[in-house]
Short mmCIF file of C-alpha atoms in Angstrom, two decimals:
data_model
loop_
_atom_site.label_atom_id
_atom_site.label_comp_id
_atom_site.label_asym_id
_atom_site.label_seq_id
_atom_site.Cartn_x
_atom_site.Cartn_y
_atom_site.Cartn_z
CA MET E 1 -43.39 72.82 69.89
CA SER E 2 -41.60 75.61 68.26
CA THR E 3 -39.46 76.06 71.37
CA THR E 4 -38.50 72.40 71.27
CA SER E 5 -37.53 72.45 67.66
CA SER E 6 -35.56 75.67 67.96
CA ARG E 7 -33.73 74.20 70.96
CA ARG E 8 -33.04 71.11 69.05
CA GLY E 9 -31.84 73.21 66.12
CA PHE E 10 -29.60 75.16 68.42
CA LEU E 11 -28.17 72.03 69.95
CA THR E 12 -27.60 70.44 66.51
CA THR E 13 -25.74 73.57 65.44
CA LEU E 14 -23.69 73.51 68.63
CA ALA E 15 -22.84 69.82 68.18
CA GLY E 16 -21.88 70.40 64.59
CA ALA E 17 -19.69 73.30 65.56
CA ALA E 18 -18.09 71.19 68.28
CA ALA E 19 -17.49 68.36 65.87
CA VAL E 20 -15.75 70.73 63.51
CA LEU E 21 -13.73 72.39 66.11
CA ALA E 22 -12.75 69.38 68.23
CA PRO E 23 -10.70 67.26 65.79
CA SER E 24 -8.69 70.21 64.56
CA ARG E 25 -7.85 71.23 68.13
CA ARG E 26 -6.87 67.71 69.10
CA ALA E 27 -4.72 67.31 66.03
CA SER E 28 -2.72 70.41 66.89
CA ALA E 29 -2.22 69.28 70.52
CA GLU E 30 -1.16 65.64 70.34
CA PRO E 31 -2.03 63.08 67.70
CA PRO E 32 -3.66 59.90 69.06
CA ALA E 33 -1.43 56.74 69.27
CA VAL E 34 -1.60 55.09 65.86
CA HIS E 35 -0.11 51.78 66.85
CA ARG E 36 -0.75 49.25 69.54
CA TRP E 37 1.83 46.52 69.19
CA GLY E 38 0.79 42.96 69.82
CA MET E 39 1.88 39.41 69.19
CA VAL E 40 0.16 36.09 68.48
CA ILE E 41 1.80 32.75 69.15
CA ASP E 42 0.18 29.74 67.55
CA LEU E 43 0.79 26.89 70.05
CA ASP E 44 -0.58 24.33 67.51
CA ARG E 45 2.15 25.26 65.08
CA CYS E 46 5.05 25.56 67.52
CA THR E 47 7.42 22.63 67.27
CA GLY E 48 9.58 23.62 70.24
CA CYS E 49 12.69 24.15 68.20
CA GLN E 50 13.84 27.10 70.30
CA ALA E 51 14.90 29.19 67.28
CA CYS E 52 12.96 32.06 68.71
CA ALA E 53 14.88 31.90 72.02
CA VAL E 54 18.27 31.70 70.25
CA ALA E 55 17.43 34.53 67.79
CA CYS E 56 16.28 36.73 70.63
CA ARG E 57 19.44 36.13 72.63
CA ALA E 58 21.59 37.09 69.61
CA GLU E 59 19.47 40.09 68.68
CA ASN E 60 19.15 41.70 72.04
CA ASN E 61 22.68 40.97 73.43
CA VAL E 62 21.36 38.76 76.22
CA PRO E 63 24.41 37.20 77.83
CA ASP E 64 24.86 33.48 78.62
CA ALA E 65 24.55 33.06 82.30
CA GLY E 66 27.31 30.44 82.64
CA PRO E 67 27.15 27.26 84.76
CA THR E 68 27.29 28.87 88.20
CA ASN E 69 24.43 31.34 87.61
CA THR E 70 22.37 28.81 85.69
CA SER E 71 22.55 26.30 88.60
CA LYS E 72 21.26 29.06 90.85
CA GLY E 73 18.35 29.83 88.39
CA ARG E 74 19.81 33.20 87.36
CA SER E 75 19.88 32.85 83.62
CA ILE E 76 18.17 35.51 81.58
CA PHE E 77 15.59 34.80 78.91
CA TRP E 78 13.78 37.54 77.03
CA MET E 79 12.06 34.79 75.08
CA ASN E 80 11.90 31.49 76.84
CA LEU E 81 10.53 28.17 75.68
CA LEU E 82 8.60 26.57 78.54
CA THR E 83 7.16 23.11 78.47
CA VAL E 84 3.85 22.18 80.13
CA SER E 85 3.00 18.56 80.76
CA GLU E 86 -0.64 17.55 80.63
CA GLY E 87 -2.10 14.35 81.83
CA GLU E 88 -0.59 11.26 83.55
CA TYR E 89 1.85 8.81 82.12
CA PRO E 90 -0.13 6.72 79.65
CA VAL E 91 -1.86 9.76 78.09
CA LEU E 92 0.85 12.31 78.65
CA ARG E 93 0.97 15.40 76.42
CA GLN E 94 3.78 17.92 76.23
CA GLN E 95 3.05 21.41 75.16
CA PHE E 96 5.78 23.76 74.06
CA PHE E 97 5.21 27.26 75.07
CA PRO E 98 7.28 30.32 73.90
CA ALA E 99 7.02 33.02 76.51
CA PRO E 100 8.09 36.63 75.83
CA CYS E 101 6.98 39.66 77.93
CA ASN E 102 3.20 39.87 77.69
CA HIS E 103 3.26 43.64 77.39
CA CYS E 104 0.10 43.95 79.56
CA GLU E 105 -2.21 46.94 79.11
CA ASP E 106 -2.45 47.16 82.83
CA PRO E 107 0.87 45.79 84.09
CA PRO E 108 1.61 45.34 87.73
CA CYS E 109 5.35 45.92 87.21
CA ILE E 110 4.88 49.58 86.36
CA LYS E 111 2.86 50.19 89.56
CA VAL E 112 5.48 48.79 91.91
CA CYS E 113 8.59 50.45 90.41
CA PRO E 114 9.67 53.07 92.88
CA VAL E 115 11.88 55.04 90.47
CA GLY E 116 9.78 54.94 87.25
CA ALA E 117 12.29 52.78 85.47
CA THR E 118 9.70 50.83 83.68
CA THR E 119 6.86 52.70 81.86
CA ARG E 120 4.30 51.99 79.15
CA SER E 121 5.04 53.70 75.87
CA SER E 122 2.32 55.41 73.94
CA GLU E 123 2.32 52.45 71.63
CA GLY E 124 1.82 49.91 74.33
CA ILE E 125 5.33 48.53 74.80
CA ILE E 126 6.42 48.08 78.39
CA GLN E 127 9.72 49.73 78.18
CA GLN E 128 12.66 49.40 80.61
CA VAL E 129 15.28 52.11 81.35
CA PRO E 130 18.29 50.32 82.75
CA GLU E 131 19.99 53.65 83.67
CA ARG E 132 17.12 54.47 86.11
CA CYS E 133 16.74 50.94 87.57
CA ILE E 134 18.00 50.61 91.12
CA GLY E 135 17.77 46.88 91.11
CA CYS E 136 15.10 46.47 93.86
CA ARG E 137 13.50 43.64 91.90
CA LEU E 138 9.98 44.49 93.00
CA CYS E 139 8.86 44.32 89.33
CA GLU E 140 10.38 40.84 89.07
CA VAL E 141 8.31 39.69 91.94
CA SER E 142 5.21 41.43 90.78
CA CYS E 143 5.14 40.06 87.28
CA PRO E 144 2.62 37.21 87.28
CA TYR E 145 4.30 35.75 84.18
CA THR E 146 7.83 35.93 85.61
CA ARG E 147 9.02 37.56 82.38
CA ARG E 148 11.47 39.90 84.08
CA TYR E 149 15.00 39.00 84.82
CA PHE E 150 17.67 40.45 87.12
CA ASN E 151 21.31 40.85 86.12
CA TRP E 152 23.06 38.92 88.89
CA SER E 153 26.48 39.59 87.44
CA HIS E 154 28.32 41.65 84.90
CA PRO E 155 27.30 40.47 81.43
CA GLU E 156 30.03 38.46 79.82
CA TRP E 157 30.41 36.84 76.41
CA PRO E 158 32.98 34.35 75.19
CA GLU E 159 35.79 35.86 73.27
CA GLU E 160 34.48 34.63 69.82
CA GLU E 161 30.99 36.12 70.45
CA ARG E 162 32.12 39.57 71.45
CA GLU E 163 32.53 40.68 67.85
CA HIS E 164 28.96 39.63 67.11
CA LEU E 165 27.10 41.85 69.62
CA ASN E 166 24.25 43.77 68.06
CA PRO E 167 25.28 47.48 67.97
CA ASP E 168 21.61 48.67 68.00
CA VAL E 169 21.04 47.38 71.49
CA THR E 170 22.90 48.44 74.72
CA PRO E 171 24.00 45.55 76.97
CA ARG E 172 22.61 45.86 80.37
CA SER E 173 24.93 46.16 83.32
CA HIS E 174 25.16 44.34 86.57
CA GLY E 175 22.27 44.97 89.03
CA VAL E 176 19.44 45.99 86.81
CA ILE E 177 16.25 44.39 85.48
CA GLU E 178 15.82 43.50 81.84
CA LYS E 179 13.07 42.03 79.74
CA CYS E 180 11.59 41.58 76.23
CA LEU E 181 10.92 44.89 74.50
CA PHE E 182 9.24 43.65 71.34
CA CYS E 183 12.44 44.51 69.43
CA HIS E 184 11.60 48.18 69.57
CA HIS E 185 14.80 49.09 67.82
CA ARG E 186 13.53 47.23 64.83
CA ILE E 187 10.14 48.98 65.00
CA ARG E 188 12.10 52.32 65.10
CA ALA E 189 14.21 51.40 62.15
CA ALA E 190 11.11 50.35 60.15
CA LYS E 191 9.42 53.59 60.96
CA THR E 192 12.47 55.61 59.94
CA ALA E 193 12.59 53.75 56.65
CA ALA E 194 8.89 54.28 56.05
CA GLN E 195 9.24 58.00 56.95
CA ALA E 196 12.10 58.39 54.45
CA ASP E 197 9.84 56.83 51.75
CA GLY E 198 6.90 58.97 52.83
CA ARG E 199 4.59 56.09 53.46
CA SER E 200 3.00 54.48 56.56
CA LEU E 201 4.04 51.11 57.95
CA LYS E 202 2.68 48.10 56.09
CA ASP E 203 1.43 45.03 57.90
CA ALA E 204 3.47 42.75 55.67
CA GLU E 205 6.70 44.23 56.86
CA LEU E 206 5.65 44.07 60.57
CA ARG E 207 4.49 40.51 60.67
CA LYS E 208 7.94 39.06 61.07
CA LEU E 209 9.62 42.16 62.52
CA PRO E 210 10.83 40.91 65.99
CA ALA E 211 13.77 38.45 65.87
CA CYS E 212 11.67 35.64 67.33
CA ALA E 213 8.95 35.95 64.65
CA GLN E 214 11.53 36.30 61.94
CA SER E 215 13.33 33.09 62.92
CA CYS E 216 10.32 30.93 63.62
CA PRO E 217 10.40 28.17 60.94
CA ALA E 218 6.79 27.18 61.65
CA GLU E 219 5.64 30.79 61.30
CA ALA E 220 3.95 30.39 64.67
CA ILE E 221 4.77 33.88 65.88
CA VAL E 222 3.00 36.87 64.22
CA PHE E 223 3.71 40.46 65.18
CA GLY E 224 1.69 43.52 64.24
CA ASP E 225 -0.48 46.40 65.10
CA LEU E 226 -3.61 45.55 67.12
CA ASN E 227 -5.21 48.88 66.27
CA ASP E 228 -5.08 48.08 62.50
CA PRO E 229 -8.34 46.27 61.63
CA GLU E 230 -6.71 44.76 58.53
CA SER E 231 -3.65 43.35 60.23
CA GLU E 232 -2.89 39.72 60.53
CA VAL E 233 -2.25 39.90 64.25
CA ARG E 234 -5.66 41.53 64.80
CA ARG E 235 -7.43 38.87 62.82
CA LEU E 236 -5.66 36.09 64.66
CA SER E 237 -6.22 37.71 68.10
CA GLU E 238 -9.94 37.55 67.41
CA SER E 239 -9.83 33.90 66.42
CA PRO E 240 -11.98 31.50 68.57
CA ARG E 241 -8.71 29.68 69.42
CA ALA E 242 -7.14 32.75 71.00
CA PHE E 243 -6.60 33.08 74.69
CA ARG E 244 -4.30 35.09 76.97
CA LEU E 245 -2.46 33.91 80.03
CA LEU E 246 -3.99 34.42 83.56
CA GLU E 247 -6.78 36.48 82.01
CA GLU E 248 -8.56 36.52 85.32
CA LEU E 249 -5.86 38.95 86.78
CA GLY E 250 -7.08 41.71 84.49
CA THR E 251 -3.56 42.62 83.23
CA ARG E 252 -4.89 42.40 79.63
CA PRO E 253 -1.73 41.09 77.91
CA LYS E 254 -1.04 41.99 74.28
CA VAL E 255 0.49 38.61 73.64
CA PHE E 256 -2.21 36.18 72.45
CA TYR E 257 -1.84 32.43 72.28
CA LEU E 258 -3.72 30.19 69.89
CA ARG E 259 -4.65 26.62 70.78
CA GLU E 260 -7.35 24.28 69.64
CA ALA E 261 -7.59 22.44 72.90
CA LYS E 262 -8.64 24.27 75.98
CA TRP E 263 -5.69 25.75 78.01
CA GLN E 264 -5.49 24.58 81.60
CA GLU E 265 -3.10 26.50 83.95
CA MET N 1 6.37 64.59 134.12
CA ALA N 2 8.62 64.39 131.12
CA GLN N 3 9.73 67.57 129.45
CA ILE N 4 7.94 68.54 126.25
CA PHE N 5 11.16 69.60 124.67
CA PRO N 6 14.10 67.14 125.16
CA PRO N 7 17.57 68.69 125.57
CA TRP N 8 18.58 68.18 121.91
CA TRP N 9 16.13 70.86 120.94
CA ASN N 10 18.76 73.32 122.18
CA LYS N 11 20.77 72.38 119.04
CA LEU N 12 17.84 73.15 116.77
CA PRO N 13 18.85 76.80 115.85
CA ILE N 14 22.31 75.77 114.92
CA VAL N 15 21.05 72.85 112.76
CA ALA N 16 18.47 75.05 111.20
CA ALA N 17 21.12 77.74 110.46
CA ILE N 18 23.48 75.24 108.83
CA ALA N 19 20.76 73.67 106.82
CA GLY N 20 19.42 77.04 105.82
CA ALA N 21 22.87 78.12 104.60
CA LEU N 22 23.84 74.73 103.01
CA GLY N 23 20.59 74.11 101.12
CA PRO N 24 20.52 77.28 98.95
CA THR N 25 24.32 77.06 98.47
CA LEU N 26 23.96 73.52 97.11
CA ALA N 27 20.97 74.50 95.03
CA ILE N 28 22.87 77.39 93.41
CA ALA N 29 26.04 75.38 92.96
CA GLY N 30 23.96 72.59 91.31
CA VAL N 31 22.34 75.01 88.82
CA TRP N 32 25.63 76.68 88.25
CA TYR N 33 27.31 73.41 87.30
CA TYR N 34 24.60 71.34 85.63
CA PHE N 35 23.04 74.17 83.63
CA SER N 36 26.32 75.52 82.41
CA PRO N 37 28.62 74.68 79.47
CA TRP N 38 30.96 72.92 81.96
CA TYR N 39 28.48 70.15 82.09
CA THR N 40 26.76 70.30 78.67
CA ASP N 41 30.08 70.87 76.80
CA VAL N 42 28.71 73.78 74.71
CA GLY N 43 31.80 75.37 73.21
CA TYR N 44 33.89 72.22 73.19
CA ARG N 45 36.49 72.87 70.43
CA PRO N 46 39.17 70.21 70.30
CA VAL N 47 42.30 70.82 68.26
CA GLN N 48 42.11 68.43 65.27
CA PRO N 49 45.17 66.71 63.73
CA VAL N 50 44.73 68.76 60.60
CA PRO N 51 43.26 72.29 60.89
CA TYR N 52 40.46 71.59 58.48
CA SER N 53 38.33 74.74 58.05
CA HIS N 54 34.65 74.38 57.48
CA LYS N 55 34.47 78.16 57.02
CA LEU N 56 36.70 77.90 53.96
CA HIS N 57 35.30 74.67 52.46
CA VAL N 58 31.62 75.23 53.17
CA GLY N 59 31.25 79.02 53.66
CA GLU N 60 33.55 80.24 50.89
CA LEU N 61 33.97 77.30 48.46
CA GLY N 62 30.32 76.25 48.86
CA LEU N 63 30.76 72.49 49.27
CA ASP N 64 27.54 70.68 50.16
CA CYS N 65 27.60 68.93 53.60
CA ARG N 66 26.73 65.60 51.84
CA TYR N 67 29.78 65.72 49.63
CA CYS N 68 31.78 64.53 52.57
CA HIS N 69 29.18 63.35 55.10
CA ALA N 70 27.61 61.20 52.44
CA SER N 71 25.75 58.75 54.57
CA VAL N 72 23.67 61.33 56.49
CA GLU N 73 20.50 60.60 54.47
CA VAL N 74 20.68 56.80 54.52
CA SER N 75 22.27 55.97 57.83
CA ALA N 76 21.97 56.76 61.50
CA VAL N 77 25.56 58.04 61.34
CA ALA N 78 26.78 61.06 59.37
CA ASN N 79 30.11 59.60 58.44
CA VAL N 80 33.39 61.30 58.72
CA PRO N 81 34.79 61.11 55.13
CA PRO N 82 37.69 58.84 54.26
CA THR N 83 40.88 60.68 53.28
CA ARG N 84 40.23 59.60 49.72
CA THR N 85 37.48 62.15 49.69
CA CYS N 86 39.96 64.88 50.66
CA MET N 87 42.35 63.63 47.99
CA ASN N 88 39.72 64.06 45.26
CA CYS N 89 40.59 67.77 45.36
CA HIS N 90 43.93 67.80 47.21
CA GLN N 91 45.81 65.67 44.67
CA VAL N 92 45.65 68.86 42.55
CA VAL N 93 44.99 71.73 45.01
CA LYS N 94 47.70 72.52 47.58
CA ARG N 95 49.61 69.36 46.74
CA ASP N 96 52.66 70.40 48.75
CA SER N 97 51.11 71.97 51.80
CA ALA N 98 52.87 70.89 54.94
CA LEU N 99 49.54 71.08 56.90
CA LEU N 100 48.11 68.41 54.63
CA ALA N 101 50.98 65.94 55.13
CA PRO N 102 48.93 63.73 57.52
CA ILE N 103 46.18 63.55 54.93
CA ARG N 104 48.59 62.46 52.19
CA ASP N 105 50.18 59.90 54.51
CA SER N 106 46.69 58.48 55.45
CA ALA N 107 45.61 58.27 51.81
CA ALA N 108 48.88 56.52 50.92
CA SER N 109 48.90 54.05 53.73
CA GLY N 110 45.10 53.47 54.04
CA ARG N 111 45.23 54.18 57.77
CA PRO N 112 42.28 56.44 58.65
CA MET N 113 42.82 59.87 60.17
CA ARG N 114 42.35 60.12 63.89
CA TRP N 115 39.87 62.99 63.91
CA ILE N 116 38.64 63.96 67.40
CA ARG N 117 34.86 63.62 67.87
CA VAL N 118 33.16 66.87 68.81
CA HIS N 119 29.42 65.97 69.17
CA LYS N 120 29.01 63.13 71.61
CA VAL N 121 25.94 61.71 73.25
CA PRO N 122 25.91 58.89 75.84
CA ASP N 123 26.12 55.31 74.52
CA TYR N 124 22.52 54.57 75.45
CA VAL N 125 21.24 57.29 73.20
CA TYR N 126 20.65 56.10 69.62
CA PHE N 127 20.51 59.22 67.50
CA ALA N 128 19.57 58.66 63.78
CA HIS N 129 20.68 61.27 61.26
CA ASN N 130 18.61 59.75 58.54
CA ALA N 131 15.35 60.12 60.50
CA HIS N 132 16.05 63.74 61.26
CA VAL N 133 17.04 64.70 57.67
CA ALA N 134 13.89 62.96 56.40
CA ALA N 135 11.82 64.96 58.86
CA GLY N 136 13.34 68.21 57.62
CA ILE N 137 15.53 69.23 60.57
CA GLY N 138 18.39 71.30 59.12
CA CYS N 139 22.05 70.60 59.90
CA VAL N 140 22.31 74.12 61.34
CA THR N 141 19.56 73.51 63.84
CA CYS N 142 21.80 71.19 65.94
CA HIS N 143 25.34 71.90 64.67
CA GLY N 144 25.07 75.77 64.45
CA ARG N 145 26.65 77.80 61.65
CA ILE N 146 29.31 75.28 60.58
CA ASP N 147 29.99 77.47 57.50
CA GLU N 148 31.29 80.14 59.74
CA MET N 149 33.51 77.96 61.94
CA GLU N 150 37.22 77.81 61.50
CA THR N 151 37.35 74.92 63.96
CA VAL N 152 34.23 72.94 64.71
CA THR N 153 32.62 73.85 67.95
CA GLN N 154 29.70 72.24 69.83
CA MET N 155 27.08 74.89 69.72
CA THR N 156 24.12 73.18 71.46
CA PRO N 157 23.85 71.30 74.77
CA LEU N 158 22.71 67.93 73.19
CA SER N 159 20.96 67.28 76.47
CA MET N 160 17.71 65.38 76.79
CA SER N 161 15.58 68.36 77.61
CA TRP N 162 17.00 70.09 74.62
CA CYS N 163 16.04 67.22 72.43
CA LEU N 164 12.55 66.99 73.94
CA ASP N 165 11.95 70.74 73.26
CA CYS N 166 11.82 69.87 69.58
CA HIS N 167 10.31 66.30 69.89
CA ARG N 168 7.35 67.74 71.68
CA ASN N 169 6.85 70.59 69.27
CA PRO N 170 8.84 70.05 65.98
CA GLY N 171 6.96 72.59 63.95
CA PRO N 172 9.10 75.65 64.36
CA TYR N 173 12.36 73.70 63.80
CA ARG N 174 11.33 72.12 60.50
CA ARG N 175 12.12 73.13 57.01
CA PRO N 176 11.64 71.65 53.53
CA VAL N 177 13.82 68.55 53.08
CA SER N 178 15.47 70.19 50.08
CA GLU N 179 16.79 72.97 52.40
CA VAL N 180 18.26 70.73 55.11
CA THR N 181 21.88 71.50 54.27
CA ASN N 182 21.22 75.20 53.64
CA MET N 183 22.94 77.10 56.39
CA LYS N 184 21.29 80.39 55.65
CA TRP N 185 17.64 79.29 55.27
CA THR N 186 15.00 81.28 57.03
CA PRO N 187 11.31 80.39 57.03
CA PRO N 188 9.15 82.48 54.75
CA ARG N 189 7.14 84.94 56.71
CA ASP N 190 3.66 83.98 55.44
CA VAL N 191 3.84 80.14 55.52
CA GLN N 192 3.81 77.97 58.62
CA ALA N 193 6.91 75.75 58.73
CA ALA N 194 4.74 72.64 59.44
CA GLN N 195 3.00 73.00 56.13
CA PHE N 196 6.09 72.38 54.05
CA ASP N 197 6.07 68.68 54.31
CA ARG N 198 4.03 65.79 55.54
CA PRO N 199 3.44 65.77 59.26
CA VAL N 200 5.94 64.05 61.53
CA ASN N 201 5.21 62.34 64.85
CA PRO N 202 8.61 62.39 66.69
CA PRO N 203 8.79 59.86 69.57
CA THR N 204 8.58 61.08 73.14
CA ASP N 205 8.65 57.61 74.69
CA CYS N 206 11.93 56.49 76.45
CA SER N 207 12.27 53.70 73.85
CA GLY N 208 12.23 56.20 70.99
CA CYS N 209 15.82 57.04 71.62
CA HIS N 210 17.06 54.77 74.48
CA ARG N 211 17.63 51.08 74.18
#
């Protein structure tokens, strides 16, 4: 009896000591990722106006493909508005469907890249390094959501648009893959501003941070930190209306869609 | 029965000798070039259109960095001052100096001076001065002792591994934000540098600096 209690006492002391030591040690090594960026798109609110796609194109210097490339299906969309038809003619229903990169937790594109040009950042963004990309297009093929696009030609803008390119984003050159990056330059700018003021990021300033969310007149797109239990995006992602695309693949996207009716793919 | 070693095996010693000689030579040449100032541009010191002396203005007269580079705390870019800033003093000091003629012309015509940029990073690197100042990284940490330079010289490699040395362990490079422009600041012996200000979490992801 006494042996048991003394052993328990010893173990309790040990556990206590470990608890005291462990956090301090971890804090000095590397702090855990604070943010996990995610997006919620409310399909019941979306009117299909395509403002998100236009805003994204302007924000991220995505070039217009031009008639030749478009006819070959080579135009680039970081944010694309797809339409899905449901039912037959008399009871036909059209669903608009904004489609950015899903930023999967377990993305197939990273596994197939032979040069490590696409990686997952510590905050969950699937980032793309155009300078490393060799243009093999394996990731384009592997993405089950077809959210990756190849630059088939040198990016060109009409003369009047050249002055309006966003200086915060580098245009991608011929022969590399590009994709939605959750406007990480805006996240970086928000972080810098927050750091200068000595505060942490607020959910209110993050909700409409990406260009697509900012431009959405129906407020169908909400961005935020999925790790923050108070955030709007976390609350909506746990809604009974929420679903993710091709969930059976196990890619665990961080883009959630909301829809009252059941989604049939 | 076929021969175990086909005839081309006779060439093996020669090939091995060439490869053995070439491999180390290339490795040495690679390190010689890519790890040297020829590649990293340390010591780059272009001749500027006006021989502006940081040693005189900062070291001896004691101008604060932010008198001219005013946007360093609020913008990604630490601006090169307009010639109006020079004329604040030089309309009374050294009014007739021949060396200052381009400055006077520029101020009169409104055409900016064509200074030559010293510290360059590739266009896909998005360096933000305001973030680094807010984190307490001193000017001297990257730019060297500007207050002792007659002509501004690049003192650090500005390479990615050099950036990451600090991003992975910023503690030793930090200082109180109030001391950022102090060229002569040294950390007090008894206090850890990390304790001066709130903790920082510099990005080590690709997207932290590259877009």
